Short mmCIF file of C-alpha atoms in Angstrom, two decimals:
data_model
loop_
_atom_site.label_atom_id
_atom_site.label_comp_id
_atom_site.label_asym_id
_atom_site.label_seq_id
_atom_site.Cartn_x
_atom_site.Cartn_y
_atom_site.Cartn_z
CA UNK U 1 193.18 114.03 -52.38
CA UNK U 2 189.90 115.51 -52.87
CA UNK U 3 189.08 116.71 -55.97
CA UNK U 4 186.69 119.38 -57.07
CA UNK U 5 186.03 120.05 -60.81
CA UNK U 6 183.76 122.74 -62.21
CA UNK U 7 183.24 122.43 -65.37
CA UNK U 8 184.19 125.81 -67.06
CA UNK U 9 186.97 128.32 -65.88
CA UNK U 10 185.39 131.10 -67.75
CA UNK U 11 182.05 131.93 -69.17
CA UNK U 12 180.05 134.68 -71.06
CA UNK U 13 176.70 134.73 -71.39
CA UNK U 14 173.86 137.44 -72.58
CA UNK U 15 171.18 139.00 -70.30
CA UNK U 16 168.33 136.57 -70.33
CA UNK U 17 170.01 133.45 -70.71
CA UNK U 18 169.69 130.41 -68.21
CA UNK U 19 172.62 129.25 -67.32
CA UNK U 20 174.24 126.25 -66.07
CA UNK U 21 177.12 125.75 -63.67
CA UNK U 22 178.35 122.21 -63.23
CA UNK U 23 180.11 121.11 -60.09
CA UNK U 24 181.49 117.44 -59.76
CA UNK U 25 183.37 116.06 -56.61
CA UNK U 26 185.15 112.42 -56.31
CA UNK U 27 185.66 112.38 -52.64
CA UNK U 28 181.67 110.81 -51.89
CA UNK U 29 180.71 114.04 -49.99
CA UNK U 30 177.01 114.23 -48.75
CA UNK U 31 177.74 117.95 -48.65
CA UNK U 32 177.96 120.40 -51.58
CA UNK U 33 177.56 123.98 -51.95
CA UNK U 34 177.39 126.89 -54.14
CA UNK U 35 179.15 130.23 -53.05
CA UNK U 36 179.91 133.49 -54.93
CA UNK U 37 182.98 135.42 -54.51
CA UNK U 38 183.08 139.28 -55.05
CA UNK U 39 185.98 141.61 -53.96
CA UNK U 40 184.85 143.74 -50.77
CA UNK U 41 182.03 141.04 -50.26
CA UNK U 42 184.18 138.00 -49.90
CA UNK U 43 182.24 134.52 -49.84
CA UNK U 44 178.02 134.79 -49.50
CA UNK U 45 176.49 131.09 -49.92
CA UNK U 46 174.18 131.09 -52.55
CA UNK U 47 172.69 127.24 -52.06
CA UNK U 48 173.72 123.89 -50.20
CA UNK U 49 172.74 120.12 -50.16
CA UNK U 50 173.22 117.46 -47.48
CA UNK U 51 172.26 114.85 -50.01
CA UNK U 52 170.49 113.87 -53.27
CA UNK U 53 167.44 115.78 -54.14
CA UNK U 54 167.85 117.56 -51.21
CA UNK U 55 168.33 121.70 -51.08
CA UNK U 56 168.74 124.43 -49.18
CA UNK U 57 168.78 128.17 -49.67
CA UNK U 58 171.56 129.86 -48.31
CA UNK U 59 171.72 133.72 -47.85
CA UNK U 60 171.71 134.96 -51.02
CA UNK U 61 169.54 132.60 -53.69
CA UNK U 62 167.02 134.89 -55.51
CA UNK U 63 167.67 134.57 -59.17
CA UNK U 64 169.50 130.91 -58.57
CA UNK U 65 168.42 127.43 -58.40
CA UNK U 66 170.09 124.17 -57.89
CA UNK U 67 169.87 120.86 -59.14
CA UNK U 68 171.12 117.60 -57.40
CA UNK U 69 170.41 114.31 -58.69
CA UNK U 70 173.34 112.52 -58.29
CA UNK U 71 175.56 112.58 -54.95
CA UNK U 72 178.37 113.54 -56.89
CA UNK U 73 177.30 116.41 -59.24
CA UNK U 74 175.57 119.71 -57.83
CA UNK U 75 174.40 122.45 -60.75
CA UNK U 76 173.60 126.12 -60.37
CA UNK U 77 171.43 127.25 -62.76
CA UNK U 78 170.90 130.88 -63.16
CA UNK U 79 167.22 131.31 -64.68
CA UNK U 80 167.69 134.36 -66.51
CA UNK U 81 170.72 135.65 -65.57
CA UNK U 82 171.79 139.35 -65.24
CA UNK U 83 174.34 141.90 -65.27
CA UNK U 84 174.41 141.77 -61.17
CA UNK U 85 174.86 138.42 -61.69
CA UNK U 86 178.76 138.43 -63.19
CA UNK U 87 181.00 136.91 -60.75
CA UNK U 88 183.01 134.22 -59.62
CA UNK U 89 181.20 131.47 -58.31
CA UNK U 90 183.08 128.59 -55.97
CA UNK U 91 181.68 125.18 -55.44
CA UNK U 92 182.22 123.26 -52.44
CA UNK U 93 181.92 119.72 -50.65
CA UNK U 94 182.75 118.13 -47.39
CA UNK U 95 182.09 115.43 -45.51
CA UNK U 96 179.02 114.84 -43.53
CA UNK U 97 180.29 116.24 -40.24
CA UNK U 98 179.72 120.08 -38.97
CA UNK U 99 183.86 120.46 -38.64
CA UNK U 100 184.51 118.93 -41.55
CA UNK U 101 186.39 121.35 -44.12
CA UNK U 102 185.42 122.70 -47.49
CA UNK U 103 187.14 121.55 -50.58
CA UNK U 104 187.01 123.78 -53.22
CA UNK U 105 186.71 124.17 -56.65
CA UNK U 106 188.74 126.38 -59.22
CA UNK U 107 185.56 128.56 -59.57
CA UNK U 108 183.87 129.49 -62.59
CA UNK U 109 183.82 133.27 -63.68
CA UNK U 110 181.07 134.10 -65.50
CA UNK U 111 180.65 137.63 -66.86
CA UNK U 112 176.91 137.96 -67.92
CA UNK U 113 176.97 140.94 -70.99
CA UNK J 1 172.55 136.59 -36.44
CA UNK J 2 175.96 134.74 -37.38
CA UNK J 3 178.48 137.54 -38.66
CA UNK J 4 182.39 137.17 -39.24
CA UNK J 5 184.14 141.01 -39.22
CA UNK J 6 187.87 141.27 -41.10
CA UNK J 7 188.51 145.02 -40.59
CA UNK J 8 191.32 145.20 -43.06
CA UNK J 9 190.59 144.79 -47.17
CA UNK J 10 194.80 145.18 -47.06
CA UNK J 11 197.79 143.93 -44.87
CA UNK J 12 201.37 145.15 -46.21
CA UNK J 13 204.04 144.40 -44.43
CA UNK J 14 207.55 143.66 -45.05
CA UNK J 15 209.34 140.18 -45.18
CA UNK J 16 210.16 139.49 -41.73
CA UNK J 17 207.46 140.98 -39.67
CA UNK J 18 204.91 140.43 -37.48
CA UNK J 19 201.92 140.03 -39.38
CA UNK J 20 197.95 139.86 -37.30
CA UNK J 21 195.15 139.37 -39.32
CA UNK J 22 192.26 140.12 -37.59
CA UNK J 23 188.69 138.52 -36.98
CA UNK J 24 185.92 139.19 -34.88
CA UNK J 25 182.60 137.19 -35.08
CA UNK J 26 179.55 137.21 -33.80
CA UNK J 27 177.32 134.26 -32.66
CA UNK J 28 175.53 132.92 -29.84
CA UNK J 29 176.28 129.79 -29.52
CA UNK J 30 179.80 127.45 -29.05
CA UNK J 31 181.58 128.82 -32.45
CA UNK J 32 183.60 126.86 -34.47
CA UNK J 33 186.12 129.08 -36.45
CA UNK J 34 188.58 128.68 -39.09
CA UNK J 35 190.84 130.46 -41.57
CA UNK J 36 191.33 129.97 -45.28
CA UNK J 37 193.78 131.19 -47.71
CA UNK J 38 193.27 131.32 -51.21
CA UNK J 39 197.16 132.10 -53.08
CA UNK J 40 197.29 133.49 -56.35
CA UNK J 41 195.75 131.64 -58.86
CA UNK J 42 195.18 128.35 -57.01
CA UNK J 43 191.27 126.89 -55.28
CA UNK J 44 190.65 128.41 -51.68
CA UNK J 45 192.12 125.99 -49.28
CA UNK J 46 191.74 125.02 -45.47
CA UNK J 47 194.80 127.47 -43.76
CA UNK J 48 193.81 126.21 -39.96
CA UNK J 49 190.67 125.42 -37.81
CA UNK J 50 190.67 126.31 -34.27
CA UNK J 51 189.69 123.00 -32.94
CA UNK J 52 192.75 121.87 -33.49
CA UNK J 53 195.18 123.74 -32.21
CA UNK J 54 197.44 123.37 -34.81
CA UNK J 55 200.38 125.21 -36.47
CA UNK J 56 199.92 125.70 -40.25
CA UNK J 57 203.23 127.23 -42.24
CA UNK J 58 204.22 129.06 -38.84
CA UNK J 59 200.62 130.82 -38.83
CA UNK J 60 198.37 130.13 -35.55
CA UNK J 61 195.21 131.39 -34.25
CA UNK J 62 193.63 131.51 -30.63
CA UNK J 63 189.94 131.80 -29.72
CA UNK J 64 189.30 134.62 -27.71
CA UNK J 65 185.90 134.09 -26.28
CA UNK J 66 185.77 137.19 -24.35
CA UNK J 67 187.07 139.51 -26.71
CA UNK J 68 184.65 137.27 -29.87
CA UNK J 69 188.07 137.38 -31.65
CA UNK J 70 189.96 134.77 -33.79
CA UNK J 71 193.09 136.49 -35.19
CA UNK J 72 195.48 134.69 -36.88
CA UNK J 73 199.23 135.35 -36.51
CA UNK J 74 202.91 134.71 -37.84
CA UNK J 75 206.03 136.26 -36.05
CA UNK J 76 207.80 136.44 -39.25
CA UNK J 77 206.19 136.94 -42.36
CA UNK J 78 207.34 135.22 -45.97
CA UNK J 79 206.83 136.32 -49.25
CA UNK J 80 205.11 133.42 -50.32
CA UNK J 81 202.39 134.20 -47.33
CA UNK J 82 201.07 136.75 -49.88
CA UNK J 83 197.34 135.54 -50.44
CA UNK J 84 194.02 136.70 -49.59
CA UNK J 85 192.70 135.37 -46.03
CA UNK J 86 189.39 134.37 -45.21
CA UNK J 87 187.97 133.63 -41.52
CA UNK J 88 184.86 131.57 -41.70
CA UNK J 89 182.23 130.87 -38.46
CA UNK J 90 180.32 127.62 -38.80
CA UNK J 91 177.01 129.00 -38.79
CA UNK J 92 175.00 126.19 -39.67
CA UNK J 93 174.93 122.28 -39.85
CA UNK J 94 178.26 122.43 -42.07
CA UNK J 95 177.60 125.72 -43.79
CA UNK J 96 180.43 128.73 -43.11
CA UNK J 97 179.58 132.28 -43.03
CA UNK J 98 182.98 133.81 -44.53
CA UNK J 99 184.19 137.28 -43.55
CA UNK J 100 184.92 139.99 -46.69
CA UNK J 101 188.55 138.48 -46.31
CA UNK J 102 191.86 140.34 -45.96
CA UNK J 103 194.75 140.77 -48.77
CA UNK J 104 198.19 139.67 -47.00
CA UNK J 105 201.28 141.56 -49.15
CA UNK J 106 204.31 140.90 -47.88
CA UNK J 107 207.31 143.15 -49.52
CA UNK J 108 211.37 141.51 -49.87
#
């Protein structure tokens, strides 16, 4: 079964602070991704990667970057993070293969104060 | 553009009902559609993808080309079908556009 472990359940940080999000899957996955979950907004993708060193934006990544250097660990990494920023954020891999389906992790709620 | 429409923020019903969850995307190309469920305090999890035609915990789903829908449906709803529902387009090589999702209560 594929397992995908994010590092922290809950966090609180201070406006200003940079941030880091840990994701970790054991399944080999070329594909990982970063998504934020807010009620009335459901799922937007914040950034993706097809491989090592490789990223992508997705639709909503100003104030975010991501870091990739090993296949199986994919970090968000919120600069200087803000108030608009508190959330739930959901990490995700799959296979290499456009049907393949997202495993998820328990997501990380991070309230930024 | 890609977009994935859920109408409904909230579904109550009553154990034992119909239930319909609707979804309507938009995309011009072949779409690939599927639905997830996340249940109360668990991950978001694969529900069913249309592909394959398949019958997940009595809930199924038909493309509807015509109509750009992708509703999924249960004759009888459970209790324990009480989750939030997401319907996702494949939008991209392997990236999912996700609708605003749809809270399923079902009452005893």
């Amino acid at each position: 079964d594929v397992k995908v472990t994010q590092s922290s359940r809950y966090l609180v940080k201070r406006t200003g602070e940079k941030v880091f999000l840990e994701c970790v899957q054991d399944m080999d996955h070329e594909n990982m991704f970063w998504y934020r979950q807010d009620p009335g907004l459901g799922l937007r993708l914040i950034y993706f990667s097809y491989d090592v060193k490789m990223k992508e934006k997705g639709d909503i990544p100003e104030g975010y970057s991501v870091s990739r250097e090993k296949k199986e660990r994919f970090s968000l990494i919120l600069e200087s993070a803000s108030t608009n920023q508190t959330s739930m954020y959901l990490c995700a891999s799959s296979r290499d293969s456009g049907v393949s389906p997202l495993h998820f992790g328990n997501g990380t709620r991070l309230t930024v104060t | 553009a890609q977009r994935v429409t859920q109408p409904e923020k909230l579904l109550s019903v009553f154990k034992g009902a119909p239930v319909e969850l609707k979804c309507n995307y938009s995309y011009s190309g072949s779409p690939e559609l599927f639905w997830y469920v996340q249940y109360s305090r668990q991950r978001l999890q694969l529900l069913l993808r249309h592909i394959s035609r398949e019958s997940i915990k009595g809930f199924t789903a038909d493309l509807n080309k015509g109509e750009t829908s992708f509703h999924l449906k249960k004759p009888f709803a459970q209790e324990e079908d009480s989750a939030m529902y997401y319907c996702a387009l494949l939008s991209g090589y392997s990236t999912l556009t996700f609708g605003k999702g749809t809270m399923l209560l079902v009452s005893p």
